[in-house]
Amino acid sequence: MSKGFVLILSGPSGSGKDTVINELLKKDPDTMVSISMTTRKPRPGEVDGVHYYFVTKDAFEKAIRDGEMLEYARYGDNYYGTPRGPLRAWTEAGKTVILKIEVQGAAKVKEQNPDIMMLFLMPPSIYALRKRLAGRNTESAEEIEERISIAKKEIVGSYAYDYIIVNDRVEDAVNHILDLIRRHRRLLDTGAEAG
Ligand code: 5GP
């Protein structure tokens, strides 16, 4: 059994993280994704306990107070965070656990555990990002502009990541990430310096 590890996947809203993660889960049985908690409302088709744990602001703040969150951040008007939950058990069972989180949360997790791998999914352009956000029809024009403005700041923060993957063709991005995951597993298994 290979050693497990945490893989952070960040990238602006609309950069295609969900599509990429779904493909990774299909192609690699040792990869799984951590389910975050959020106070934002579910989008059509999103299921509680599958896409997120959708909770109230009070419940989220209680989870913070009770020390249940590995990290959390405010994004727009909402909280998003990673429950500590079974993360450690999963990595000990040899799994690659993906945290799909934004850059502030990513920095906090990296501080606590420098061995994790951090990937930033980069949209081919801001133009492509705006087109994708508008095309999915889930945010208002104002929310789209807010997400674009957050995206520009996130892109500035991408220098802190181990790898930047441009998501032009999903298949290429997925294959590139799979290569990196397998390489990281080999490095952990041989005890060599990961990177
Ligand atoms: P969305 O509303 O599009 O699902 O997510 C908005 C942003 O929140 C995305 O950048 C997503 O990666 C980030 N996010 C989702 N879950 C978490 C989490 O548990 N922690 C942090 N810090 N960010 C998260």
PDB file of C-alpha atoms and ligand atoms in Angstrom:
ATOM      1  CA  MET A   1       0.000   0.000   0.000  1.00  0.00           C
ATOM      2  CA  SER A   2       1.290   3.478  -0.888  1.00  0.00           C
ATOM      3  CA  LYS A   3       1.454   6.181   1.749  1.00  0.00           C
ATOM      4  CA  GLY A   4      -1.490   8.546   1.792  1.00  0.00           C
ATOM      5  CA  PHE A   5      -1.272  12.304   1.657  1.00  0.00           C
ATOM      6  CA  VAL A   6      -3.358  15.453   1.443  1.00  0.00           C
ATOM      7  CA  LEU A   7      -3.585  17.208  -1.898  1.00  0.00           C
ATOM      8  CA  ILE A   8      -4.886  20.754  -1.960  1.00  0.00           C
ATOM      9  CA  LEU A   9      -6.560  21.807  -5.178  1.00  0.00           C
ATOM     10  CA  SER A  10      -7.280  25.505  -5.400  1.00  0.00           C
ATOM     11  CA  GLY A  11      -8.282  27.646  -8.315  1.00  0.00           C
ATOM     12  CA  PRO A  12     -10.729  30.428  -9.010  1.00  0.00           C
ATOM     13  CA  SER A  13     -14.436  29.713  -8.974  1.00  0.00           C
ATOM     14  CA  GLY A  14     -15.178  28.530 -12.521  1.00  0.00           C
ATOM     15  CA  SER A  15     -11.682  27.170 -13.178  1.00  0.00           C
ATOM     16  CA  GLY A  16     -13.113  23.653 -13.462  1.00  0.00           C
ATOM     17  CA  LYS A  17     -12.089  22.124 -10.121  1.00  0.00           C
ATOM     18  CA  ASP A  18     -15.207  19.940  -9.821  1.00  0.00           C
ATOM     19  CA  THR A  19     -14.884  18.507 -13.320  1.00  0.00           C
ATOM     20  CA  VAL A  20     -11.201  17.776 -12.788  1.00  0.00           C
ATOM     21  CA  ILE A  21     -11.858  16.164  -9.383  1.00  0.00           C
ATOM     22  CA  ASN A  22     -14.644  13.956 -10.781  1.00  0.00           C
ATOM     23  CA  GLU A  23     -12.286  12.675 -13.480  1.00  0.00           C
ATOM     24  CA  LEU A  24      -9.498  12.046 -10.943  1.00  0.00           C
ATOM     25  CA  LEU A  25     -11.884  10.053  -8.726  1.00  0.00           C
ATOM     26  CA  LYS A  26     -12.928   7.951 -11.715  1.00  0.00           C
ATOM     27  CA  LYS A  27      -9.389   7.283 -12.868  1.00  0.00           C
ATOM     28  CA  ASP A  28      -7.658   6.661  -9.552  1.00  0.00           C
ATOM     29  CA  PRO A  29      -9.347   4.441  -6.940  1.00  0.00           C
ATOM     30  CA  ASP A  30      -6.986   5.580  -4.153  1.00  0.00           C
ATOM     31  CA  THR A  31      -8.074   9.192  -4.522  1.00  0.00           C
ATOM     32  CA  MET A  32     -10.956  10.655  -2.561  1.00  0.00           C
ATOM     33  CA  VAL A  33     -12.302  14.084  -1.779  1.00  0.00           C
ATOM     34  CA  SER A  34     -12.983  15.700   1.570  1.00  0.00           C
ATOM     35  CA  ILE A  35     -16.495  17.149   1.925  1.00  0.00           C
ATOM     36  CA  SER A  36     -16.446  20.744   3.124  1.00  0.00           C
ATOM     37  CA  MET A  37     -18.923  22.583   5.269  1.00  0.00           C
ATOM     38  CA  THR A  38     -20.441  25.821   3.989  1.00  0.00           C
ATOM     39  CA  THR A  39     -23.075  28.396   4.857  1.00  0.00           C
ATOM     40  CA  ARG A  40     -23.867  29.120   1.214  1.00  0.00           C
ATOM     41  CA  LYS A  41     -27.143  27.874  -0.220  1.00  0.00           C
ATOM     42  CA  PRO A  42     -27.060  24.723  -2.372  1.00  0.00           C
ATOM     43  CA  ARG A  43     -27.071  25.262  -6.134  1.00  0.00           C
ATOM     44  CA  PRO A  44     -29.621  23.293  -8.145  1.00  0.00           C
ATOM     45  CA  GLY A  45     -28.516  19.651  -8.186  1.00  0.00           C
ATOM     46  CA  GLU A  46     -26.222  19.952  -5.159  1.00  0.00           C
ATOM     47  CA  VAL A  47     -26.868  17.421  -2.435  1.00  0.00           C
ATOM     48  CA  ASP A  48     -26.189  17.855   1.287  1.00  0.00           C
ATOM     49  CA  GLY A  49     -23.464  15.465   2.421  1.00  0.00           C
ATOM     50  CA  VAL A  50     -22.290  14.868  -1.159  1.00  0.00           C
ATOM     51  CA  HIS A  51     -21.182  18.246  -2.520  1.00  0.00           C
ATOM     52  CA  TYR A  52     -21.007  20.036   0.825  1.00  0.00           C
ATOM     53  CA  TYR A  53     -22.456  19.870   4.295  1.00  0.00           C
ATOM     54  CA  PHE A  54     -24.816  22.826   4.020  1.00  0.00           C
ATOM     55  CA  VAL A  55     -25.242  24.415   7.458  1.00  0.00           C
ATOM     56  CA  THR A  56     -26.454  27.630   9.067  1.00  0.00           C
ATOM     57  CA  LYS A  57     -24.080  30.380  10.170  1.00  0.00           C
ATOM     58  CA  ASP A  58     -24.782  29.459  13.819  1.00  0.00           C
ATOM     59  CA  ALA A  59     -23.921  25.807  13.242  1.00  0.00           C
ATOM     60  CA  PHE A  60     -20.729  26.782  11.418  1.00  0.00           C
ATOM     61  CA  GLU A  61     -19.632  29.131  14.185  1.00  0.00           C
ATOM     62  CA  LYS A  62     -20.337  26.418  16.765  1.00  0.00           C
ATOM     63  CA  ALA A  63     -18.157  23.951  14.804  1.00  0.00           C
ATOM     64  CA  ILE A  64     -15.351  26.542  14.849  1.00  0.00           C
ATOM     65  CA  ARG A  65     -15.711  27.056  18.612  1.00  0.00           C
ATOM     66  CA  ASP A  66     -15.752  23.317  19.221  1.00  0.00           C
ATOM     67  CA  GLY A  67     -12.448  22.930  17.355  1.00  0.00           C
ATOM     68  CA  GLU A  68     -13.989  20.751  14.668  1.00  0.00           C
ATOM     69  CA  MET A  69     -12.524  22.639  11.678  1.00  0.00           C
ATOM     70  CA  LEU A  70      -9.069  21.952  10.273  1.00  0.00           C
ATOM     71  CA  GLU A  71      -9.315  25.323   8.539  1.00  0.00           C
ATOM     72  CA  TYR A  72     -12.002  27.714   7.396  1.00  0.00           C
ATOM     73  CA  ALA A  73     -12.251  30.943   5.465  1.00  0.00           C
ATOM     74  CA  ARG A  74     -14.771  33.545   4.496  1.00  0.00           C
ATOM     75  CA  TYR A  75     -15.396  33.725   0.785  1.00  0.00           C
ATOM     76  CA  GLY A  76     -17.861  36.386  -0.378  1.00  0.00           C
ATOM     77  CA  ASP A  77     -20.560  36.461   2.291  1.00  0.00           C
ATOM     78  CA  ASN A  78     -20.166  32.854   3.360  1.00  0.00           C
ATOM     79  CA  TYR A  79     -18.035  30.569   5.473  1.00  0.00           C
ATOM     80  CA  TYR A  80     -16.354  27.518   3.960  1.00  0.00           C
ATOM     81  CA  GLY A  81     -14.272  25.036   5.919  1.00  0.00           C
ATOM     82  CA  THR A  82     -12.763  21.566   6.154  1.00  0.00           C
ATOM     83  CA  PRO A  83     -14.040  19.389   9.001  1.00  0.00           C
ATOM     84  CA  ARG A  84     -11.182  17.521  10.693  1.00  0.00           C
ATOM     85  CA  GLY A  85     -13.387  14.408  10.599  1.00  0.00           C
ATOM     86  CA  PRO A  86     -11.733  11.295   9.249  1.00  0.00           C
ATOM     87  CA  LEU A  87      -8.949  13.044   7.316  1.00  0.00           C
ATOM     88  CA  ARG A  88      -6.129  11.439   9.271  1.00  0.00           C
ATOM     89  CA  ALA A  89      -7.716   7.964   9.128  1.00  0.00           C
ATOM     90  CA  TRP A  90      -8.005   8.270   5.343  1.00  0.00           C
ATOM     91  CA  THR A  91      -4.398   9.305   4.777  1.00  0.00           C
ATOM     92  CA  GLU A  92      -3.273   6.546   7.147  1.00  0.00           C
ATOM     93  CA  ALA A  93      -5.296   4.111   5.026  1.00  0.00           C
ATOM     94  CA  GLY A  94      -3.149   5.142   2.040  1.00  0.00           C
ATOM     95  CA  LYS A  95      -5.612   7.500   0.366  1.00  0.00           C
ATOM     96  CA  THR A  96      -4.807  10.675  -1.524  1.00  0.00           C
ATOM     97  CA  VAL A  97      -7.345  13.074  -0.018  1.00  0.00           C
ATOM     98  CA  ILE A  98      -8.211  16.123  -2.092  1.00  0.00           C
ATOM     99  CA  LEU A  99      -9.154  19.338  -0.298  1.00  0.00           C
ATOM    100  CA  LYS A 100     -10.887  21.654  -2.751  1.00  0.00           C
ATOM    101  CA  ILE A 101     -10.251  24.894  -0.906  1.00  0.00           C
ATOM    102  CA  GLU A 102      -9.454  28.529  -1.613  1.00  0.00           C
ATOM    103  CA  VAL A 103      -6.068  30.138  -1.052  1.00  0.00           C
ATOM    104  CA  GLN A 104      -6.404  31.443   2.535  1.00  0.00           C
ATOM    105  CA  GLY A 105      -7.496  28.021   3.813  1.00  0.00           C
ATOM    106  CA  ALA A 106      -4.766  26.360   1.747  1.00  0.00           C
ATOM    107  CA  ALA A 107      -2.099  28.493   3.399  1.00  0.00           C
ATOM    108  CA  LYS A 108      -3.382  27.536   6.866  1.00  0.00           C
ATOM    109  CA  VAL A 109      -3.328  23.803   6.097  1.00  0.00           C
ATOM    110  CA  LYS A 110       0.158  24.026   4.567  1.00  0.00           C
ATOM    111  CA  GLU A 111       1.445  25.788   7.702  1.00  0.00           C
ATOM    112  CA  GLN A 112       0.228  22.886   9.850  1.00  0.00           C
ATOM    113  CA  ASN A 113       1.551  20.221   7.485  1.00  0.00           C
ATOM    114  CA  PRO A 114       4.365  21.193   5.118  1.00  0.00           C
ATOM    115  CA  ASP A 115       4.350  17.748   3.420  1.00  0.00           C
ATOM    116  CA  ILE A 116       1.110  18.243   1.577  1.00  0.00           C
ATOM    117  CA  MET A 117       1.016  18.849  -2.145  1.00  0.00           C
ATOM    118  CA  MET A 118      -0.540  22.091  -3.350  1.00  0.00           C
ATOM    119  CA  LEU A 119      -1.933  22.473  -6.866  1.00  0.00           C
ATOM    120  CA  PHE A 120      -3.428  25.583  -8.387  1.00  0.00           C
ATOM    121  CA  LEU A 121      -5.806  25.155 -11.304  1.00  0.00           C
ATOM    122  CA  MET A 122      -5.341  28.182 -13.555  1.00  0.00           C
ATOM    123  CA  PRO A 123      -7.985  29.269 -16.055  1.00  0.00           C
ATOM    124  CA  PRO A 124      -6.555  29.913 -19.537  1.00  0.00           C
ATOM    125  CA  SER A 125      -7.712  33.568 -19.244  1.00  0.00           C
ATOM    126  CA  ILE A 126     -10.010  35.857 -17.247  1.00  0.00           C
ATOM    127  CA  TYR A 127     -12.149  36.022 -20.371  1.00  0.00           C
ATOM    128  CA  ALA A 128     -12.571  32.209 -20.350  1.00  0.00           C
ATOM    129  CA  LEU A 129     -13.342  32.314 -16.616  1.00  0.00           C
ATOM    130  CA  ARG A 130     -16.080  34.931 -16.995  1.00  0.00           C
ATOM    131  CA  LYS A 131     -17.571  32.964 -19.881  1.00  0.00           C
ATOM    132  CA  ARG A 132     -17.655  29.788 -17.789  1.00  0.00           C
ATOM    133  CA  LEU A 133     -19.182  31.476 -14.754  1.00  0.00           C
ATOM    134  CA  ALA A 134     -21.852  33.112 -16.901  1.00  0.00           C
ATOM    135  CA  GLY A 135     -22.509  29.844 -18.768  1.00  0.00           C
ATOM    136  CA  ARG A 136     -23.315  27.826 -15.663  1.00  0.00           C
ATOM    137  CA  ASN A 137     -26.147  30.211 -14.790  1.00  0.00           C
ATOM    138  CA  THR A 138     -25.849  29.736 -11.042  1.00  0.00           C
ATOM    139  CA  GLU A 139     -24.690  33.204  -9.981  1.00  0.00           C
ATOM    140  CA  SER A 140     -26.141  36.662 -10.573  1.00  0.00           C
ATOM    141  CA  ALA A 141     -24.164  39.238 -12.622  1.00  0.00           C
ATOM    142  CA  GLU A 142     -22.993  40.850  -9.351  1.00  0.00           C
ATOM    143  CA  GLU A 143     -21.888  37.536  -7.876  1.00  0.00           C
ATOM    144  CA  ILE A 144     -19.985  36.773 -11.079  1.00  0.00           C
ATOM    145  CA  GLU A 145     -18.122  40.084 -10.872  1.00  0.00           C
ATOM    146  CA  GLU A 146     -17.375  39.441  -7.190  1.00  0.00           C
ATOM    147  CA  ARG A 147     -15.978  35.999  -8.066  1.00  0.00           C
ATOM    148  CA  ILE A 148     -13.869  37.498 -10.900  1.00  0.00           C
ATOM    149  CA  SER A 149     -12.438  40.061  -8.519  1.00  0.00           C
ATOM    150  CA  ILE A 150     -11.629  37.335  -5.937  1.00  0.00           C
ATOM    151  CA  ALA A 151     -10.125  35.246  -8.791  1.00  0.00           C
ATOM    152  CA  LYS A 152      -7.672  38.005  -9.689  1.00  0.00           C
ATOM    153  CA  LYS A 153      -6.408  38.078  -6.087  1.00  0.00           C
ATOM    154  CA  GLU A 154      -6.217  34.277  -5.958  1.00  0.00           C
ATOM    155  CA  ILE A 155      -4.163  34.211  -9.154  1.00  0.00           C
ATOM    156  CA  VAL A 156      -1.687  36.605  -7.519  1.00  0.00           C
ATOM    157  CA  GLY A 157      -1.433  34.120  -4.605  1.00  0.00           C
ATOM    158  CA  SER A 158      -0.786  31.151  -6.916  1.00  0.00           C
ATOM    159  CA  TYR A 159       2.986  31.646  -6.634  1.00  0.00           C
ATOM    160  CA  ALA A 160       2.794  29.922  -3.205  1.00  0.00           C
ATOM    161  CA  TYR A 161       1.661  26.642  -4.800  1.00  0.00           C
ATOM    162  CA  ASP A 162       3.856  23.644  -5.675  1.00  0.00           C
ATOM    163  CA  TYR A 163       2.400  23.359  -9.181  1.00  0.00           C
ATOM    164  CA  ILE A 164       0.238  25.521 -11.420  1.00  0.00           C
ATOM    165  CA  ILE A 165      -1.867  23.551 -13.887  1.00  0.00           C
ATOM    166  CA  VAL A 166      -3.500  25.461 -16.741  1.00  0.00           C
ATOM    167  CA  ASN A 167      -6.957  24.013 -17.331  1.00  0.00           C
ATOM    168  CA  ASP A 168      -7.310  24.477 -21.052  1.00  0.00           C
ATOM    169  CA  ARG A 169      -8.288  20.894 -21.958  1.00  0.00           C
ATOM    170  CA  VAL A 170      -9.710  18.961 -18.975  1.00  0.00           C
ATOM    171  CA  GLU A 171      -8.172  15.683 -20.121  1.00  0.00           C
ATOM    172  CA  ASP A 172      -4.678  17.180 -20.264  1.00  0.00           C
ATOM    173  CA  ALA A 173      -5.048  18.797 -16.842  1.00  0.00           C
ATOM    174  CA  VAL A 174      -6.290  15.513 -15.319  1.00  0.00           C
ATOM    175  CA  ASN A 175      -3.456  13.481 -16.832  1.00  0.00           C
ATOM    176  CA  HIS A 176      -0.910  15.996 -15.633  1.00  0.00           C
ATOM    177  CA  ILE A 177      -2.323  15.866 -12.071  1.00  0.00           C
ATOM    178  CA  LEU A 178      -2.425  12.039 -12.124  1.00  0.00           C
ATOM    179  CA  ASP A 179       1.254  11.994 -13.083  1.00  0.00           C
ATOM    180  CA  LEU A 180       2.063  14.322 -10.192  1.00  0.00           C
ATOM    181  CA  ILE A 181       0.036  12.219  -7.722  1.00  0.00           C
ATOM    182  CA  ARG A 182       1.806   9.007  -8.787  1.00  0.00           C
ATOM    183  CA  ARG A 183       5.176  10.678  -8.600  1.00  0.00           C
ATOM    184  CA  HIS A 184       4.417  11.997  -5.111  1.00  0.00           C
ATOM    185  CA  ARG A 185       3.357   8.494  -3.985  1.00  0.00           C
ATOM    186  CA  ARG A 186       6.605   7.007  -5.276  1.00  0.00           C
ATOM    187  CA  LEU A 187       8.608   9.711  -3.540  1.00  0.00           C
ATOM    188  CA  LEU A 188       6.788   9.134  -0.233  1.00  0.00           C
ATOM    189  CA  ASP A 189       7.204   5.360  -0.556  1.00  0.00           C
ATOM    190  CA  THR A 190      10.930   5.570  -1.182  1.00  0.00           C
ATOM    191  CA  GLY A 191      11.328   8.137   1.610  1.00  0.00           C
ATOM    192  CA  ALA A 192      12.916  10.587  -0.819  1.00  0.00           C
ATOM    193  CA  GLU A 193      12.367  14.287  -0.545  1.00  0.00           C
ATOM    194  CA  ALA A 194       8.952  15.015  -2.093  1.00  0.00           C
ATOM    195  CA  GLY A 195       8.620  17.825  -4.590  1.00  0.00           C
TER     196      GLY A 195
HETATM  197  P1  5GP B   1     -18.241  27.463  -4.405  1.00  0.00           P
HETATM  198  O1  5GP B   1     -19.226  28.391  -3.781  1.00  0.00           O
HETATM  199  O2  5GP B   1     -17.960  27.826  -5.852  1.00  0.00           O
HETATM  200  O3  5GP B   1     -18.610  26.003  -4.229  1.00  0.00           O
HETATM  201  O4  5GP B   1     -16.840  27.637  -3.633  1.00  0.00           O
HETATM  202  C1  5GP B   1     -16.277  28.911  -3.473  1.00  0.00           C
HETATM  203  C2  5GP B   1     -14.825  28.782  -3.060  1.00  0.00           C
HETATM  204  O5  5GP B   1     -14.730  28.193  -1.759  1.00  0.00           O
HETATM  205  C3  5GP B   1     -13.984  27.884  -3.980  1.00  0.00           C
HETATM  206  O6  5GP B   1     -12.755  28.546  -4.244  1.00  0.00           O
HETATM  207  C4  5GP B   1     -13.771  26.650  -3.168  1.00  0.00           C
HETATM  208  O7  5GP B   1     -12.541  26.002  -3.482  1.00  0.00           O
HETATM  209  C5  5GP B   1     -13.706  27.226  -1.771  1.00  0.00           C
HETATM  210  N1  5GP B   1     -13.953  26.204  -0.757  1.00  0.00           N
HETATM  211  C6  5GP B   1     -14.790  25.138  -0.815  1.00  0.00           C
HETATM  212  N2  5GP B   1     -14.711  24.415   0.304  1.00  0.00           N
HETATM  213  C7  5GP B   1     -13.786  25.012   1.094  1.00  0.00           C
HETATM  214  C8  5GP B   1     -13.250  24.720   2.397  1.00  0.00           C
HETATM  215  O8  5GP B   1     -13.578  23.733   3.061  1.00  0.00           O
HETATM  216  N3  5GP B   1     -12.325  25.598   2.885  1.00  0.00           N
HETATM  217  C9  5GP B   1     -11.903  26.686   2.192  1.00  0.00           C
HETATM  218  N4  5GP B   1     -10.978  27.450   2.750  1.00  0.00           N
HETATM  219  N5  5GP B   1     -12.377  26.984   0.963  1.00  0.00           N
HETATM  220  C10 5GP B   1     -13.310  26.163   0.424  1.00  0.00           C
END
